[in-house]
PDB file of C-alpha atoms in Angstrom:
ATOM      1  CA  UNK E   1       0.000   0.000   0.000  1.00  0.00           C
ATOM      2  CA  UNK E   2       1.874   3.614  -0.764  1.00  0.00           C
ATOM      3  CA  UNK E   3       2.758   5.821   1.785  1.00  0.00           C
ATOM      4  CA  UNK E   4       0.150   8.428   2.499  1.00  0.00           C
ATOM      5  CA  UNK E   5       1.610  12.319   1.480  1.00  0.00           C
ATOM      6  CA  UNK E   6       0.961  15.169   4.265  1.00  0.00           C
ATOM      7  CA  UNK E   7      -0.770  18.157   2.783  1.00  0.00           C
ATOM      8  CA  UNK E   8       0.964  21.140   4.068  1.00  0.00           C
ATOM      9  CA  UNK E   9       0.557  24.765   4.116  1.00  0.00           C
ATOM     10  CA  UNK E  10       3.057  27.489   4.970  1.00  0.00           C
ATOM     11  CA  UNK E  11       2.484  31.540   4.769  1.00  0.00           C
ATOM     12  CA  UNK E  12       5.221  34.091   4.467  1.00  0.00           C
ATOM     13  CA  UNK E  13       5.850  37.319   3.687  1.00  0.00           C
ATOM     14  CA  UNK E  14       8.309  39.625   1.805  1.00  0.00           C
ATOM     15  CA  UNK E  15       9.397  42.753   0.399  1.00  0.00           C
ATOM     16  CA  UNK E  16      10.562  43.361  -3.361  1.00  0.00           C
ATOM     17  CA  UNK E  17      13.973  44.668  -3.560  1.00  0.00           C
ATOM     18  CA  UNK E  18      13.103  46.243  -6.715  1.00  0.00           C
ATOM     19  CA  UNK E  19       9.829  47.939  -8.425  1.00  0.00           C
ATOM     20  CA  UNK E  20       8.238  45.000 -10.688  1.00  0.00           C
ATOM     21  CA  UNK E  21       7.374  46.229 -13.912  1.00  0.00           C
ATOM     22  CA  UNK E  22       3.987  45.190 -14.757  1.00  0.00           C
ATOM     23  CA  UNK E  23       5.405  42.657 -17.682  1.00  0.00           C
ATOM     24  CA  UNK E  24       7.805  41.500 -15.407  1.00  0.00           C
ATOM     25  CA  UNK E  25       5.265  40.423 -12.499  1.00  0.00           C
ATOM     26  CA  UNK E  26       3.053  39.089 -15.453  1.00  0.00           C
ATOM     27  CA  UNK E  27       6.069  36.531 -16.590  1.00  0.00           C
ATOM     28  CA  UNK E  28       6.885  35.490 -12.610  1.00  0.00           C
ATOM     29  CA  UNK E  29       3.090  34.650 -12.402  1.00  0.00           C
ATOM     30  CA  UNK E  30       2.805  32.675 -15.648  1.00  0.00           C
ATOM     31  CA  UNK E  31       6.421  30.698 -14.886  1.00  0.00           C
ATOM     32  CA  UNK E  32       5.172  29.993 -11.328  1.00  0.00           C
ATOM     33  CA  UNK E  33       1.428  29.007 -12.285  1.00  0.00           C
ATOM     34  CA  UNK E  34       2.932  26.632 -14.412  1.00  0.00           C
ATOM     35  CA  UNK E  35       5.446  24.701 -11.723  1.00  0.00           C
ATOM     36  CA  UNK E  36       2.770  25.094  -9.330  1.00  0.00           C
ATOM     37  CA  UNK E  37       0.401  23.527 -11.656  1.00  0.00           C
ATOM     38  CA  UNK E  38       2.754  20.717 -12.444  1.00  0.00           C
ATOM     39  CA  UNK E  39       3.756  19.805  -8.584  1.00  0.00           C
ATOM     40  CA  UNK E  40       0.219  20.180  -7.147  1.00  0.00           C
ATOM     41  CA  UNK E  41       1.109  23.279  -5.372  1.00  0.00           C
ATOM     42  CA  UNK E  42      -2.030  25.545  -4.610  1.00  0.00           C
ATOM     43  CA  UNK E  43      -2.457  29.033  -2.440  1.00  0.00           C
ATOM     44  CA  UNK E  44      -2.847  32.773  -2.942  1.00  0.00           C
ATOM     45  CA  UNK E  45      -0.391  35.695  -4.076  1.00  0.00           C
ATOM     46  CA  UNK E  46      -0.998  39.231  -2.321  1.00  0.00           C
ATOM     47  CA  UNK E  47       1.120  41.533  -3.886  1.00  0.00           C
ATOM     48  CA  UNK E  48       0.399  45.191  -2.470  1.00  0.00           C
ATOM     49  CA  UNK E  49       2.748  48.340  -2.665  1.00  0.00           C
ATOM     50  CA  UNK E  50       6.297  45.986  -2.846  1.00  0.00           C
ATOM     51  CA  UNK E  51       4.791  43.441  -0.078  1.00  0.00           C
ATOM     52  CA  UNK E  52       4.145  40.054  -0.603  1.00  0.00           C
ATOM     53  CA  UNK E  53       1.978  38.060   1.423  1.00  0.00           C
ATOM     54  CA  UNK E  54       1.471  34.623  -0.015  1.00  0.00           C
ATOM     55  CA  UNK E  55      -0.173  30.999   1.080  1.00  0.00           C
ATOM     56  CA  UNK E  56       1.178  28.052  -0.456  1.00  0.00           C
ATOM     57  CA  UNK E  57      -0.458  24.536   0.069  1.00  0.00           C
ATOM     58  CA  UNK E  58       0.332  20.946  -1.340  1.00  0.00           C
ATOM     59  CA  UNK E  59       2.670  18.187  -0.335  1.00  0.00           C
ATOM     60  CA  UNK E  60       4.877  18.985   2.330  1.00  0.00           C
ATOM     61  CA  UNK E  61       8.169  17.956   0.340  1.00  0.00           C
ATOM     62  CA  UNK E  62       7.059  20.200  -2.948  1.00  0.00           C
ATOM     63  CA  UNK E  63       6.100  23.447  -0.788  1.00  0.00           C
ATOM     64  CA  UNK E  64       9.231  23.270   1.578  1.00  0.00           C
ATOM     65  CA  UNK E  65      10.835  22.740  -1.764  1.00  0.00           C
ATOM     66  CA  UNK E  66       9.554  25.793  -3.294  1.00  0.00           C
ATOM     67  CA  UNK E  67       9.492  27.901  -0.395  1.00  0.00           C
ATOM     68  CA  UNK E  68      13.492  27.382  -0.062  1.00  0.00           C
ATOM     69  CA  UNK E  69      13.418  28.566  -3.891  1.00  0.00           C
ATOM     70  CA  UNK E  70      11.452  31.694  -3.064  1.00  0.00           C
ATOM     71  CA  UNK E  71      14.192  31.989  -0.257  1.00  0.00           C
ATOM     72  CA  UNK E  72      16.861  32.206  -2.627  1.00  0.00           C
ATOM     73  CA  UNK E  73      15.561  34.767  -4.975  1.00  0.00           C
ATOM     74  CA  UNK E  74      17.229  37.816  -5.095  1.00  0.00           C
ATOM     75  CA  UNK E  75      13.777  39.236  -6.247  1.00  0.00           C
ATOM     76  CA  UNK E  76      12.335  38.981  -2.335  1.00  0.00           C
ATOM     77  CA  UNK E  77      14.119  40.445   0.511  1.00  0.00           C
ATOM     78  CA  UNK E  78      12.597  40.383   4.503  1.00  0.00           C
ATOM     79  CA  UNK E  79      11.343  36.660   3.686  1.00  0.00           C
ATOM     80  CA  UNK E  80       9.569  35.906   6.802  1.00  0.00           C
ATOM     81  CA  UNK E  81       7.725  32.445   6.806  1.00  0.00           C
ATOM     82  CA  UNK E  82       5.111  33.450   9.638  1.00  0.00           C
ATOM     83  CA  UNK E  83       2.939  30.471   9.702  1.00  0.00           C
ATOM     84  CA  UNK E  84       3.161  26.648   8.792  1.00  0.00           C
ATOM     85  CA  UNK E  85       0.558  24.177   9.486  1.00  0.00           C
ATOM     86  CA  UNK E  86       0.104  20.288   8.454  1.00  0.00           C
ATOM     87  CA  UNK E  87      -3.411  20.578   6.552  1.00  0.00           C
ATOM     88  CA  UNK E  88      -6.577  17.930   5.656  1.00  0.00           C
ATOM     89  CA  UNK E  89      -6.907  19.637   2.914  1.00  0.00           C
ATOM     90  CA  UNK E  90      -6.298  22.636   0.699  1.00  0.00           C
ATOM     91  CA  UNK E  91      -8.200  25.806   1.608  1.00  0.00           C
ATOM     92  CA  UNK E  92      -7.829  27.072  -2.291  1.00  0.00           C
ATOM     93  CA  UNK E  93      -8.251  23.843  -4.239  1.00  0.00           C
ATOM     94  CA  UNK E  94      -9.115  25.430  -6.975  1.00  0.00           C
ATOM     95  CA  UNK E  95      -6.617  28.409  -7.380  1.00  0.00           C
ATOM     96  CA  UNK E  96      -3.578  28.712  -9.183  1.00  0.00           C
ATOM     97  CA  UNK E  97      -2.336  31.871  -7.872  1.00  0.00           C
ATOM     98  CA  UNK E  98      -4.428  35.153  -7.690  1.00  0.00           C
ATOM     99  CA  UNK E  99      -2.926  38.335  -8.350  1.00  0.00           C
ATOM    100  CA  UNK E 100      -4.017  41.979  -8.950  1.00  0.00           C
ATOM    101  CA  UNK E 101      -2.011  44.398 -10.061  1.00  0.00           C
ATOM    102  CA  UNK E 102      -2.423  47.880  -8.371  1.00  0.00           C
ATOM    103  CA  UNK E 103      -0.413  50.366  -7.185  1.00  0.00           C
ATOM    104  CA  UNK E 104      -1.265  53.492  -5.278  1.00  0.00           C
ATOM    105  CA  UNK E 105       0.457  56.073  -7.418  1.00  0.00           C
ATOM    106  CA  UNK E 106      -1.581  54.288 -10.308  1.00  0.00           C
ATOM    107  CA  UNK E 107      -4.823  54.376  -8.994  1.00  0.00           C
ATOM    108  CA  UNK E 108      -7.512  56.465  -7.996  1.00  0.00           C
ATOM    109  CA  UNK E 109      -8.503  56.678  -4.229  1.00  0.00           C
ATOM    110  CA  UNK E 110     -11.433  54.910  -4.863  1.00  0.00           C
ATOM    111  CA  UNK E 111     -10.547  51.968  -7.346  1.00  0.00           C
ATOM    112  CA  UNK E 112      -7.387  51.709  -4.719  1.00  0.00           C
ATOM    113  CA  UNK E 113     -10.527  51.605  -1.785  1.00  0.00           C
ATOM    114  CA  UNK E 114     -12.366  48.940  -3.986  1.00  0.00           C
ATOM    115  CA  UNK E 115      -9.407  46.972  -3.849  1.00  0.00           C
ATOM    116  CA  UNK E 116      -9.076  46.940  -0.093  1.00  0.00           C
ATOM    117  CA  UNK E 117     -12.347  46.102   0.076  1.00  0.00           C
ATOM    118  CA  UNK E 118     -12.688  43.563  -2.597  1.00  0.00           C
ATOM    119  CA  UNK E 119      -9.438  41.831  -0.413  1.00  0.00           C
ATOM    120  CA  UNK E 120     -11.767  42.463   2.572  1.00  0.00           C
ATOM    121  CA  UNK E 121     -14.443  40.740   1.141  1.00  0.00           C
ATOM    122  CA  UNK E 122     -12.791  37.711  -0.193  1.00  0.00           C
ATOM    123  CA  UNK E 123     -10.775  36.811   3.348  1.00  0.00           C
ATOM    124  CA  UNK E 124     -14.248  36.729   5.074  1.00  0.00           C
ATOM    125  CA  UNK E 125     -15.527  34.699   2.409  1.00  0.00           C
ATOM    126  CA  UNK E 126     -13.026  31.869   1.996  1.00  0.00           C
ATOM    127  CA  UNK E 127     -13.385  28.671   4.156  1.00  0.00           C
ATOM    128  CA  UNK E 128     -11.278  28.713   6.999  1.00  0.00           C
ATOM    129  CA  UNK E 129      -9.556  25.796   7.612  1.00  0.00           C
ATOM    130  CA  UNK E 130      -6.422  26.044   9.943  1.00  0.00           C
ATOM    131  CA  UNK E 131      -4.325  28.533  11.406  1.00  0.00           C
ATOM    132  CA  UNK E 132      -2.493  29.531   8.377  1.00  0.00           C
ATOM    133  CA  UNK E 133      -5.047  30.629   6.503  1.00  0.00           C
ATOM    134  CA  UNK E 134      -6.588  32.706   9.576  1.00  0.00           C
ATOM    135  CA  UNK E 135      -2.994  34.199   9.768  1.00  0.00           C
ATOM    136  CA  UNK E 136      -2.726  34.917   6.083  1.00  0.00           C
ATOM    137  CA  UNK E 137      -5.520  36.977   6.194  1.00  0.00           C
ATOM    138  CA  UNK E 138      -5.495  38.722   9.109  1.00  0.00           C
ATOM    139  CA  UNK E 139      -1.936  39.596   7.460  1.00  0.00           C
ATOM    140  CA  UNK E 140      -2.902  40.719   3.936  1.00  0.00           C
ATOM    141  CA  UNK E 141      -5.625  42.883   6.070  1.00  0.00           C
ATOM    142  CA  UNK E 142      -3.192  44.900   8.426  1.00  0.00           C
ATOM    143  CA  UNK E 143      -1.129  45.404   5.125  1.00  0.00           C
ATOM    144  CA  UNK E 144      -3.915  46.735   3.064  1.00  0.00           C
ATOM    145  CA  UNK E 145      -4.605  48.951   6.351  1.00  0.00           C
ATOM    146  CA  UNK E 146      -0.995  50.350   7.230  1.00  0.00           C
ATOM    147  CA  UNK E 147       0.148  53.756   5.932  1.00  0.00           C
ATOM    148  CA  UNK E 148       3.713  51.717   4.797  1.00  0.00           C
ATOM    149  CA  UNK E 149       3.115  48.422   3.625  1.00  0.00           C
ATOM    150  CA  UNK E 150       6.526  48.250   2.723  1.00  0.00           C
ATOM    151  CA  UNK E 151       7.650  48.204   6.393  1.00  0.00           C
ATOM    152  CA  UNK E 152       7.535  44.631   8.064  1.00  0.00           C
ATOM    153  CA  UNK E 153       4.808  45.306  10.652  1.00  0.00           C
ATOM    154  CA  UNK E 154       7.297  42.464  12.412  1.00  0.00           C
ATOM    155  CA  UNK E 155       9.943  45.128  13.049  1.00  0.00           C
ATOM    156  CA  UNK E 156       8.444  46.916  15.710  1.00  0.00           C
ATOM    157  CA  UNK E 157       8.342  45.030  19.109  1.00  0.00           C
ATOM    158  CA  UNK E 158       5.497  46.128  20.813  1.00  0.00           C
ATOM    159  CA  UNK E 159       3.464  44.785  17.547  1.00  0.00           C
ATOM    160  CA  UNK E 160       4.984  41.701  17.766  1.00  0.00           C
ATOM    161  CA  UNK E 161       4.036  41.029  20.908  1.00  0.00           C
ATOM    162  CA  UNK E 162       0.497  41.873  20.031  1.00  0.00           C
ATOM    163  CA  UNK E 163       0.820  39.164  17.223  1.00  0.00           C
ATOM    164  CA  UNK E 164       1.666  36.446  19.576  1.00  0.00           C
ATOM    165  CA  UNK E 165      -1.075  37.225  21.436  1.00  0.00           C
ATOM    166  CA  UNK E 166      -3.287  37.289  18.721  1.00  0.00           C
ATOM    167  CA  UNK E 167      -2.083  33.643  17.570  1.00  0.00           C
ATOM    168  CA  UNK E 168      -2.461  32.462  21.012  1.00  0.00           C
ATOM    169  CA  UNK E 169      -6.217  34.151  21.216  1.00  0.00           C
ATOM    170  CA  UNK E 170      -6.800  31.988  17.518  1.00  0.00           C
ATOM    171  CA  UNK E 171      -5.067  28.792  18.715  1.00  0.00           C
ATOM    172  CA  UNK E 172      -7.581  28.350  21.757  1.00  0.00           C
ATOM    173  CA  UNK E 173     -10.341  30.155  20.148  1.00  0.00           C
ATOM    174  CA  UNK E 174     -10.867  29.059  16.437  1.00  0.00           C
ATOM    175  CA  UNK E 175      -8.917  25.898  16.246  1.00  0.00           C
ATOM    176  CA  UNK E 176      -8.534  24.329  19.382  1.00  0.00           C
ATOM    177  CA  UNK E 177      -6.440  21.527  19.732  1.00  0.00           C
ATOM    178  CA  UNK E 178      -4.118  21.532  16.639  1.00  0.00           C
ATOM    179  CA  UNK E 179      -1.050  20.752  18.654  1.00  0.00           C
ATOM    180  CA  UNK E 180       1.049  20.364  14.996  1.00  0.00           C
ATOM    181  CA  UNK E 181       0.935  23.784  14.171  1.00  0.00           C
ATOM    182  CA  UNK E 182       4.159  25.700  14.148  1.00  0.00           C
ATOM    183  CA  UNK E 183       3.300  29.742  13.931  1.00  0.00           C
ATOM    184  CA  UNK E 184       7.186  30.765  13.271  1.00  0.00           C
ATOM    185  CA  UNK E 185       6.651  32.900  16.414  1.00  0.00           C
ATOM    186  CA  UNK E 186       8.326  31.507  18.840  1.00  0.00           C
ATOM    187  CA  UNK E 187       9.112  27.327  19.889  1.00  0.00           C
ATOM    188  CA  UNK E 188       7.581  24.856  17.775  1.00  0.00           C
ATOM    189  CA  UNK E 189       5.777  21.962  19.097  1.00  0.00           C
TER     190      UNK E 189
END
């Protein structure tokens, strides 16, 4: 009988080290829709004023795999993996990797508010499954909320703290007993 894979999910975050052009981005997102694609690999890209925030699910060997990739490119600087959790199952099974394109010198102040919202919207509305994807979220929100996204929100100590004590206020409240789940905050289990 074969040997049962773990599904995994991990969440991290970064900053660019230089401005994307839009054509760029576009070729990044078709080159890594297409590995994903290939290795089972499933999640969601927020990419907001030089930040990324991304969730990447699949089998644990292929996302540690990739992750260390997205480590080594000189692309992403900051690389924080703030979350990691062994999964039942994929909380975007059917999503390559989403991605919109906006900037705030680009847009309006109401197609930029449409955005936040639209982001807003979505994270309330997708299934949530494990402490990653509660994390990711509640990440991609307090970036599409701060004045400088660019900043790691992680920097500042006193936030920090408040972050831990979030994640400990989520692991009793909203998932209970999920003893496997490493936050990247501190000892893991």
């Amino acid at each position: 009988m074969a040997r049962e894979l773990k599904m995994y999910t991990l969440a991290y975050e970064s900053i660019e080290l230089h401005d994307f052009a839009p054509n760029e981005m576009e070729r990044l997102l078709t080159k890594s829709r297409k590995y994903n694609n290939k290795k089972g690999i499933t999640g969601c890209l927020i990419y907001f004023e030089g930040r990324f925030v991304q969730i990447l699910e699949g089998q644990e060997e292929r996302v540690k795999k990739l992750f260390s990739i997205i480590e080594a490119d000189e692309r992403h600087g900051d690389i924080r993996l703030f979350s990691e959790d062994t999964i039942d199952e994929n909380t975007f099974p059917n999503w390559g990797m989403a991605y919109y394109p906006i900037n705030k010198t680009d847009a309006d102040s109401h197609e930029l508010e449409q955005f936040r919202k639209n982001i807003v919207l979505l994270s309330t509305m997708s299934p949530v499954q494990n402490v990653t994807s509660i994390l990711f979220w509640k990440r991609v929100r307090m970036y599409l909320s701060s004045k400088h996204p660019k900043k790691s929100l992680l920097l500042n100590p006193g936030l920090e703290n408040s972050i831990d004590k979030e994640i400990a206020k989520l692991l009793n409240q909203e998932v209970g007993d999920k003893a496997e789940h490493s936050t990247g905050f501190g000892r893991r289990p």
